[in-house]
Amino acid sequence: MFMGEYRHNVDEKGRMIIPAKFREGLGQSFVVTRGLDKCLFVYPYEEWTKLEEQLKTLPFTKKDARAFTRFFFSGASECELDKQGRVNLASPLRQYAHIEKECVVIGVSNRVEVWSQSMWEHYVGESEESLAEISENLTDFDL
């Protein structure tokens, strides 16, 4: 399970350090793709395979299913850690998530998310204002 929040910088070559606590769970190779809310989703291969199987069950005759599957898979990139524990984020992924220099890496259960620092701070600010309402809507989960 991935959890926690870490702040890092992306260097001029597009490399970013993966927090040490996340490296073992991700393994040497993993998948980075466009995520929701303008962040990047990072999946260990085991989780990516599960997700792939779920997405295969979506009916390709449905426009929304095709659009989501295209969005998710076309942005995916297989990545590896270098000897310093860094990953090279492809330029289209960095552009999508507005990641230029400062970024935030968070653990979200079965995946890691990478955010531009400014987008993350904006998201957290908006979410904090509506957190009580959001938790009320999740009453079935006994949070």
C-alpha angles and dihedrals in degrees: 000000000000121000139152139059126261132179121218141157130240112226126224090270093055096256123144131184114244108220111257091237090061100044098080093048093048096044126209092301128035142149127264119192142160109285134197122277092032097292133114123254117215117197133185108234092253092057092041090055091051091050092047090054091050093049091050089063092060111106108254088207089071115087094215092051092051092047094049094045091049092048093049101043100036090058095047121115130183108231138187133200117244122221091275093054094256130138125207108230111210115243095243090054092049090048092049092052094039090238111162109145118328117052140170122224116200135181115230108181105271098012144040122233126207118203135177105250093240094049091048093050090049091048093048092047092053093043095050090058092055101032095107091053092045092051091050089056090053096057092129089069097057094227 
